[in-house]
Short mmCIF file of C-alpha atoms in Angstrom, two decimals:
data_model
loop_
_atom_site.label_atom_id
_atom_site.label_comp_id
_atom_site.label_asym_id
_atom_site.label_seq_id
_atom_site.Cartn_x
_atom_site.Cartn_y
_atom_site.Cartn_z
CA ALA C 693 0.04 -0.04 0.07
CA GLY C 694 0.97 3.39 -0.52
CA ALA C 695 0.08 7.24 0.26
CA ASP C 696 -0.07 8.92 -3.05
CA ARG C 697 -3.63 8.77 -4.28
CA LYS C 698 -2.34 10.57 -7.62
CA SER C 699 -0.21 7.67 -8.51
CA ILE C 700 -0.34 4.78 -11.21
CA CYS C 701 -0.19 2.42 -8.08
CA TRP C 702 -3.41 3.76 -6.70
CA GLU C 703 -5.19 3.71 -10.07
CA GLN C 704 -4.34 -0.09 -10.34
CA HIS C 705 -5.45 -0.75 -6.80
CA ARG C 706 -8.55 0.93 -7.33
CA TYR C 707 -9.05 -0.90 -10.57
CA ALA C 708 -8.47 -4.27 -8.96
CA GLU C 709 -10.87 -3.39 -6.16
CA ARG C 710 -13.48 -2.90 -9.01
CA VAL C 711 -12.71 -6.06 -11.11
CA ILE C 712 -12.75 -8.16 -7.85
CA ALA C 713 -16.13 -6.69 -7.04
CA ASP C 714 -17.28 -7.40 -10.53
CA PRO C 715 -15.06 -9.89 -12.67
CA THR C 716 -17.08 -9.43 -15.81
CA LEU C 717 -15.64 -5.95 -15.94
CA ASP C 718 -12.28 -7.20 -17.39
CA PRO C 719 -12.16 -11.12 -17.34
CA SER C 720 -8.55 -10.92 -18.74
CA PHE C 721 -7.44 -8.86 -15.34
CA TYR C 722 -6.71 -10.89 -12.14
CA GLY C 723 -6.86 -9.00 -8.94
CA CYS C 724 -6.00 -10.26 -5.35
CA ILE C 725 -5.59 -7.82 -2.57
CA TYR C 726 -4.71 -9.05 1.10
CA SER C 727 -5.26 -6.02 3.59
CA ALA C 728 -7.00 -4.97 6.58
CA ASN C 729 -9.59 -2.30 6.53
CA ASP C 730 -9.32 0.98 8.45
CA GLU C 731 -12.25 -0.10 10.74
CA ASP C 732 -10.35 -3.22 11.86
CA ASP C 733 -8.62 -3.57 15.38
CA ILE C 734 -4.94 -3.55 14.66
CA THR C 735 -4.03 -5.35 17.89
CA LYS C 736 -5.81 -8.58 16.72
CA PRO C 737 -4.19 -11.48 15.19
CA SER C 738 -7.13 -11.87 12.91
CA THR C 739 -6.49 -8.42 11.57
CA TRP C 740 -3.06 -9.18 10.90
CA LYS C 741 -3.80 -12.75 9.11
CA LYS C 742 -6.22 -10.78 6.71
CA ALA C 743 -3.11 -8.85 5.24
CA ASN C 744 -0.46 -11.52 5.81
CA PRO C 745 -1.63 -15.05 4.97
CA SER C 746 1.96 -16.29 5.49
CA LEU C 747 1.73 -15.07 9.17
CA GLY C 748 3.78 -17.44 11.28
CA HIS C 749 5.75 -18.71 8.56
CA THR C 750 7.55 -15.67 6.92
CA ILE C 751 6.97 -13.51 10.12
CA THR C 752 6.27 -14.54 13.45
CA ALA C 753 3.22 -13.39 15.55
CA GLU C 754 5.42 -12.23 18.29
CA SER C 755 7.31 -9.86 16.11
CA PHE C 756 3.82 -8.69 14.68
CA LYS C 757 2.51 -8.06 18.24
CA ALA C 758 5.55 -5.99 18.93
CA ASP C 759 5.22 -3.87 15.83
CA ALA C 760 1.54 -3.35 16.73
CA ARG C 761 2.17 -2.12 20.32
CA GLU C 762 4.61 0.27 19.00
CA ALA C 763 2.10 1.71 16.63
CA VAL C 764 -0.73 1.99 19.22
CA ASN C 765 1.58 3.96 21.42
CA SER C 766 3.32 6.06 18.89
CA PRO C 767 1.20 7.92 16.46
CA ALA C 768 4.33 8.78 14.28
CA LYS C 769 4.75 4.97 13.68
CA LEU C 770 0.95 4.22 13.01
CA ASN C 771 0.88 4.91 9.46
CA ALA C 772 3.75 3.09 8.63
CA PHE C 773 2.46 -0.18 10.44
CA LYS C 774 -0.75 0.20 8.35
CA ARG C 775 0.92 0.55 5.03
CA TYR C 776 3.78 -2.16 5.59
CA ARG C 777 2.19 -4.49 7.96
CA LEU C 778 -1.60 -4.38 7.02
CA GLY C 779 -1.61 -3.25 3.39
CA ILE C 780 -3.93 -0.11 4.21
CA TRP C 781 -3.52 3.10 2.08
CA THR C 782 -2.93 6.07 4.08
CA THR C 783 -3.11 9.85 3.79
CA GLN C 784 0.53 10.54 4.16
CA THR C 785 4.01 8.80 4.76
CA THR C 786 4.36 9.55 8.60
CA ALA C 787 1.09 10.30 10.53
CA PHE C 788 2.07 12.66 13.33
CA PHE C 789 -1.38 12.67 15.28
CA ASN C 790 -3.73 9.86 16.17
CA PRO C 791 -7.03 10.79 14.59
CA SER C 792 -8.75 9.36 17.68
CA LYS C 793 -6.66 11.43 20.20
CA TRP C 794 -7.09 14.64 18.00
CA ALA C 795 -10.91 14.13 17.91
CA ALA C 796 -10.90 13.59 21.63
CA CYS C 797 -9.74 17.21 21.88
CA LYS C 798 -12.96 18.72 20.44
CA ALA C 799 -14.25 20.32 23.30
CA GLN C 800 -15.02 24.14 22.76
CA PRO C 801 -12.14 26.53 23.67
CA GLU C 802 -12.67 29.00 26.34
CA PRO C 803 -12.98 32.78 25.41
CA LEU C 804 -9.51 34.19 24.86
CA ASP C 805 -10.58 37.80 26.01
CA GLY C 806 -8.46 39.22 28.96
CA ARG C 807 -5.94 36.28 28.81
CA ARG C 808 -2.34 36.23 27.81
CA VAL C 809 -2.61 35.08 23.92
CA PHE C 810 0.03 34.24 21.57
CA ALA C 811 -0.30 33.71 17.79
CA GLY C 812 1.31 32.06 14.96
CA LEU C 813 0.97 33.01 11.11
CA ASP C 814 1.50 30.83 8.24
CA LEU C 815 1.37 33.07 5.13
CA SER C 816 0.84 31.25 1.84
CA THR C 817 2.16 31.95 -1.48
CA THR C 818 -0.19 33.76 -3.93
CA THR C 819 -2.60 30.77 -4.30
CA ASP C 820 -2.35 28.61 -1.17
CA LEU C 821 -4.19 28.67 2.04
CA SER C 822 -2.93 31.23 4.90
CA SER C 823 -3.46 30.57 8.47
CA LEU C 824 -3.47 32.34 11.69
CA VAL C 825 -3.91 30.58 15.10
CA LEU C 826 -4.41 31.95 18.50
CA ILE C 827 -3.57 30.08 21.70
CA SER C 828 -3.62 30.76 25.30
CA GLU C 829 -3.16 28.24 28.04
CA ASP C 830 -5.21 28.10 31.35
CA GLU C 831 -4.10 27.69 34.90
CA ASP C 832 -4.75 23.94 34.45
CA GLY C 833 -2.52 23.52 31.44
CA TYR C 834 -5.27 23.24 28.72
CA LEU C 835 -4.60 25.00 25.62
CA ASP C 836 -7.44 26.90 24.03
CA VAL C 837 -7.04 27.10 20.11
CA LEU C 838 -8.61 29.72 17.57
CA PRO C 839 -7.81 29.30 13.96
CA PHE C 840 -8.32 31.46 11.12
CA PHE C 841 -8.08 30.72 7.36
CA TRP C 842 -7.93 32.79 4.02
CA CYS C 843 -8.05 31.68 0.53
CA CYS C 844 -8.47 33.52 -2.64
CA ALA C 845 -12.07 33.29 -4.17
CA ASP C 846 -10.99 32.63 -7.85
CA SER C 847 -8.91 29.75 -7.03
CA ILE C 848 -11.26 27.95 -4.41
CA GLU C 849 -13.04 25.82 -6.94
CA ARG C 850 -9.79 24.85 -8.73
CA ARG C 851 -8.14 24.30 -5.27
CA SER C 852 -11.13 22.03 -4.23
CA ILE C 853 -10.65 19.89 -7.40
CA ARG C 854 -7.04 19.61 -7.07
CA ASP C 855 -6.77 18.74 -3.42
CA ARG C 856 -10.16 16.79 -3.78
CA VAL C 857 -11.38 18.82 -0.62
CA ASP C 858 -14.48 20.76 -0.30
CA TYR C 859 -13.04 23.87 0.55
CA LYS C 860 -16.20 25.90 -0.75
CA HIS C 861 -18.09 24.00 1.69
CA TRP C 862 -15.94 25.25 4.46
CA ALA C 863 -16.09 28.72 3.13
CA ALA C 864 -19.89 28.67 3.20
CA LEU C 865 -19.63 27.40 7.08
CA GLY C 866 -17.12 30.65 7.77
CA LEU C 867 -14.26 28.34 8.05
CA ILE C 868 -12.24 30.15 5.39
CA LYS C 869 -12.52 33.72 4.59
CA THR C 870 -12.07 34.18 0.82
CA THR C 871 -10.37 36.99 -0.43
CA ASP C 872 -11.30 38.67 -3.92
CA GLY C 873 -8.92 38.11 -7.02
CA SER C 874 -6.85 35.10 -8.28
CA SER C 875 -4.42 35.59 -5.48
CA VAL C 876 -4.46 36.01 -1.88
CA ASP C 877 -4.97 39.49 -0.64
CA TYR C 878 -2.26 40.30 1.90
CA GLU C 879 -3.83 43.52 2.83
CA THR C 880 -7.26 41.71 3.82
CA ILE C 881 -5.22 39.40 6.02
CA GLN C 882 -3.29 42.31 7.67
CA ALA C 883 -6.50 44.08 8.28
CA ASP C 884 -7.81 40.99 9.91
CA ILE C 885 -4.83 40.37 12.18
CA VAL C 886 -4.71 44.03 13.44
CA GLU C 887 -8.63 43.86 14.25
CA LEU C 888 -7.91 40.52 16.01
CA CYS C 889 -4.87 41.95 17.89
CA ASP C 890 -6.80 45.00 18.88
CA ARG C 891 -9.01 42.46 20.75
CA TYR C 892 -6.58 39.96 22.00
CA LYS C 893 -3.28 41.94 22.31
CA PHE C 894 -1.24 38.86 21.04
CA GLU C 895 2.46 38.59 20.19
CA LEU C 896 2.62 37.23 16.83
CA GLY C 897 5.24 34.70 15.36
CA VAL C 898 6.29 34.74 11.75
CA ASP C 899 8.48 32.89 9.27
CA PRO C 900 11.00 35.78 8.44
CA TRP C 901 11.47 34.11 5.01
CA ASN C 902 8.06 34.99 3.43
CA SER C 903 6.50 37.66 5.69
CA THR C 904 9.04 40.34 6.04
CA GLN C 905 6.92 43.06 4.35
CA MET C 906 3.62 42.29 6.33
CA SER C 907 5.97 42.02 9.72
CA GLN C 908 7.36 45.35 9.06
CA ASN C 909 3.89 46.81 8.18
CA LEU C 910 2.38 45.23 11.45
CA ALA C 911 5.30 46.44 13.67
CA ASP C 912 5.92 49.90 12.25
CA LYS C 913 2.33 51.14 11.48
CA PHE C 914 0.35 49.33 14.06
CA GLY C 915 2.80 48.64 16.86
CA MET C 916 2.42 44.87 17.06
CA SER C 917 4.91 42.80 19.01
CA ILE C 918 6.36 40.45 16.19
CA ALA C 919 8.71 37.42 16.65
CA ASN C 920 10.83 35.88 13.87
CA VAL C 921 10.18 32.09 14.13
CA ARG C 922 12.51 30.36 11.69
CA GLN C 923 11.26 27.05 10.41
CA GLY C 924 14.14 24.86 11.38
CA PHE C 925 14.46 22.23 13.90
CA GLY C 926 15.96 24.47 16.54
CA SER C 927 12.69 26.61 16.54
CA LEU C 928 10.13 23.91 15.80
CA SER C 929 11.20 20.72 17.76
CA GLU C 930 10.16 21.69 21.20
CA PRO C 931 6.79 23.26 20.39
CA THR C 932 6.14 20.31 17.89
CA LYS C 933 6.85 17.69 20.52
CA ARG C 934 4.45 19.63 23.12
CA LEU C 935 1.66 20.06 20.64
CA GLU C 936 2.03 15.95 20.37
CA ALA C 937 1.97 15.79 24.24
CA LEU C 938 -1.04 18.11 24.59
CA VAL C 939 -3.07 16.14 22.12
CA LEU C 940 -2.29 12.78 23.89
CA SER C 941 -3.07 14.03 27.15
CA GLY C 942 -6.24 15.61 26.03
CA LYS C 943 -5.19 18.87 26.83
CA LEU C 944 -5.89 20.82 23.72
CA ARG C 945 -9.29 22.27 22.99
CA HIS C 946 -9.96 23.03 19.42
CA GLY C 947 -13.68 22.98 19.03
CA GLY C 948 -13.74 20.35 16.58
CA HIS C 949 -12.58 22.91 13.81
CA GLN C 950 -13.01 20.88 10.76
CA LEU C 951 -10.36 22.55 8.63
CA LEU C 952 -7.77 22.67 11.41
CA GLU C 953 -8.62 18.76 11.87
CA PHE C 954 -7.89 18.24 7.98
CA CYS C 955 -4.59 19.85 8.58
CA ALA C 956 -3.90 17.69 11.75
CA ASN C 957 -4.85 14.70 9.73
CA ASN C 958 -2.41 15.38 7.02
CA THR C 959 0.43 16.52 9.04
CA ALA C 960 3.70 14.43 8.57
CA VAL C 961 6.84 15.20 10.62
CA GLN C 962 10.59 15.42 9.65
CA SER C 963 13.12 14.43 12.17
CA ASP C 964 16.91 14.82 12.20
CA HIS C 965 19.75 12.58 13.81
CA ASN C 966 19.16 14.01 17.33
CA GLY C 967 15.52 13.18 17.52
CA ASN C 968 14.28 16.79 16.68
CA LEU C 969 11.03 17.05 14.87
CA LYS C 970 9.23 19.73 12.86
CA PRO C 971 6.00 19.50 10.77
CA SER C 972 7.00 18.91 6.97
CA LYS C 973 5.12 20.42 4.06
CA ALA C 974 7.24 18.54 1.82
CA LYS C 975 6.40 14.90 3.22
CA SER C 976 2.59 15.80 4.01
CA THR C 977 0.41 15.21 0.72
CA GLU C 978 -2.15 17.57 1.79
CA ARG C 979 -2.50 21.14 3.50
CA ILE C 980 -1.14 21.51 6.94
CA ASP C 981 -1.05 25.34 7.26
CA GLY C 982 -3.08 25.37 10.40
CA ILE C 983 -0.64 23.07 12.23
CA ALA C 984 2.24 24.86 10.89
CA ALA C 985 0.68 28.17 12.42
CA LEU C 986 -0.21 26.24 15.74
CA VAL C 987 3.43 25.06 16.12
CA THR C 988 4.59 28.69 15.45
CA ALA C 989 2.31 30.03 18.11
CA LEU C 990 3.57 27.38 20.51
CA ALA C 991 7.11 28.62 19.60
CA VAL C 992 6.23 32.29 20.63
CA GLN C 993 4.63 31.16 23.72
CA GLY C 994 7.60 28.78 24.79
CA ALA C 995 10.08 31.59 24.31
CA ALA C 996 8.00 33.99 26.62
CA LYS C 997 7.71 31.44 29.05
CA ALA C 998 11.52 30.79 29.11
CA GLU C 999 13.39 31.89 32.36
CA PRO C 1000 16.17 34.53 31.55
CA PRO C 1001 19.56 33.34 32.08
CA ASP C 1002 21.34 34.21 35.05
CA ILE C 1003 23.70 37.03 34.95
CA ASP C 1004 26.92 37.04 36.89
CA TRP C 1005 28.56 40.55 36.78
CA ASN C 1006 31.43 39.57 38.64
CA ILE C 1007 34.64 40.20 36.55
CA ILE C 1008 37.96 38.88 37.37
CA THR C 1009 41.10 40.17 35.69
CA LEU C 1010 44.20 38.24 35.76
#
């Protein structure tokens, strides 16, 4: 099984399913698929056997059980287990969030008014989604999340076809704000950010690579506090791991926001040899803009909470 649903492999897989269902469709084509289903319990030997008829001969049940235990306990390994052990097609190479754990965090966020708020901005290219995510932590360690998305109106139908996602439906629900024209209107996004900051007084984290002009405008013209958050392991690993911990512990409140959930289910991560992590748009096959903005917001919050270094003014001259 694979992850790319735009590949020849996926086309053959789908065709085999059709012929298996109706052999008269193509009597010259033989299709045989050994795989589990998404609904199957991955911890049961009966599920393993569906995808591995040689279980007990080419691989031991004990080895399979150990792999299944790792997949259950590590969302980052779940998709790999589904693909390589159970023959289930997945949405991306490495799933970072367990969908059921994310869904369990659908409680409505508490109002952010009057609280200390941080924000992260993922500013798109001219035709992609842009996202702003506001966060605030309460005294019990729960993180309330408030996301916003923008997309240019002229490309939303084309994007829906390309990504195979009904963005128009989300726009009708008010989950995406469409801007006029064939490219994202940065002035509209800037005006919306200023309006939100007037209400919540947040510090905004941005990627300096693609938001220099807007950052300067927001800081110089509107007096906003801007923090540059570079999109490398040094800046993103700690907030990425913290977000995973919040989801696993059920201490995230995202209100069941459908577009943010879409981004979460698409999120794949990249790691280095030191075990650092960061969301990877290159590895993720669909949009993850909301999660990128959320991790950036957590990076700003983490920097604000960090204790200042001790300063020793004793100077010794030899």
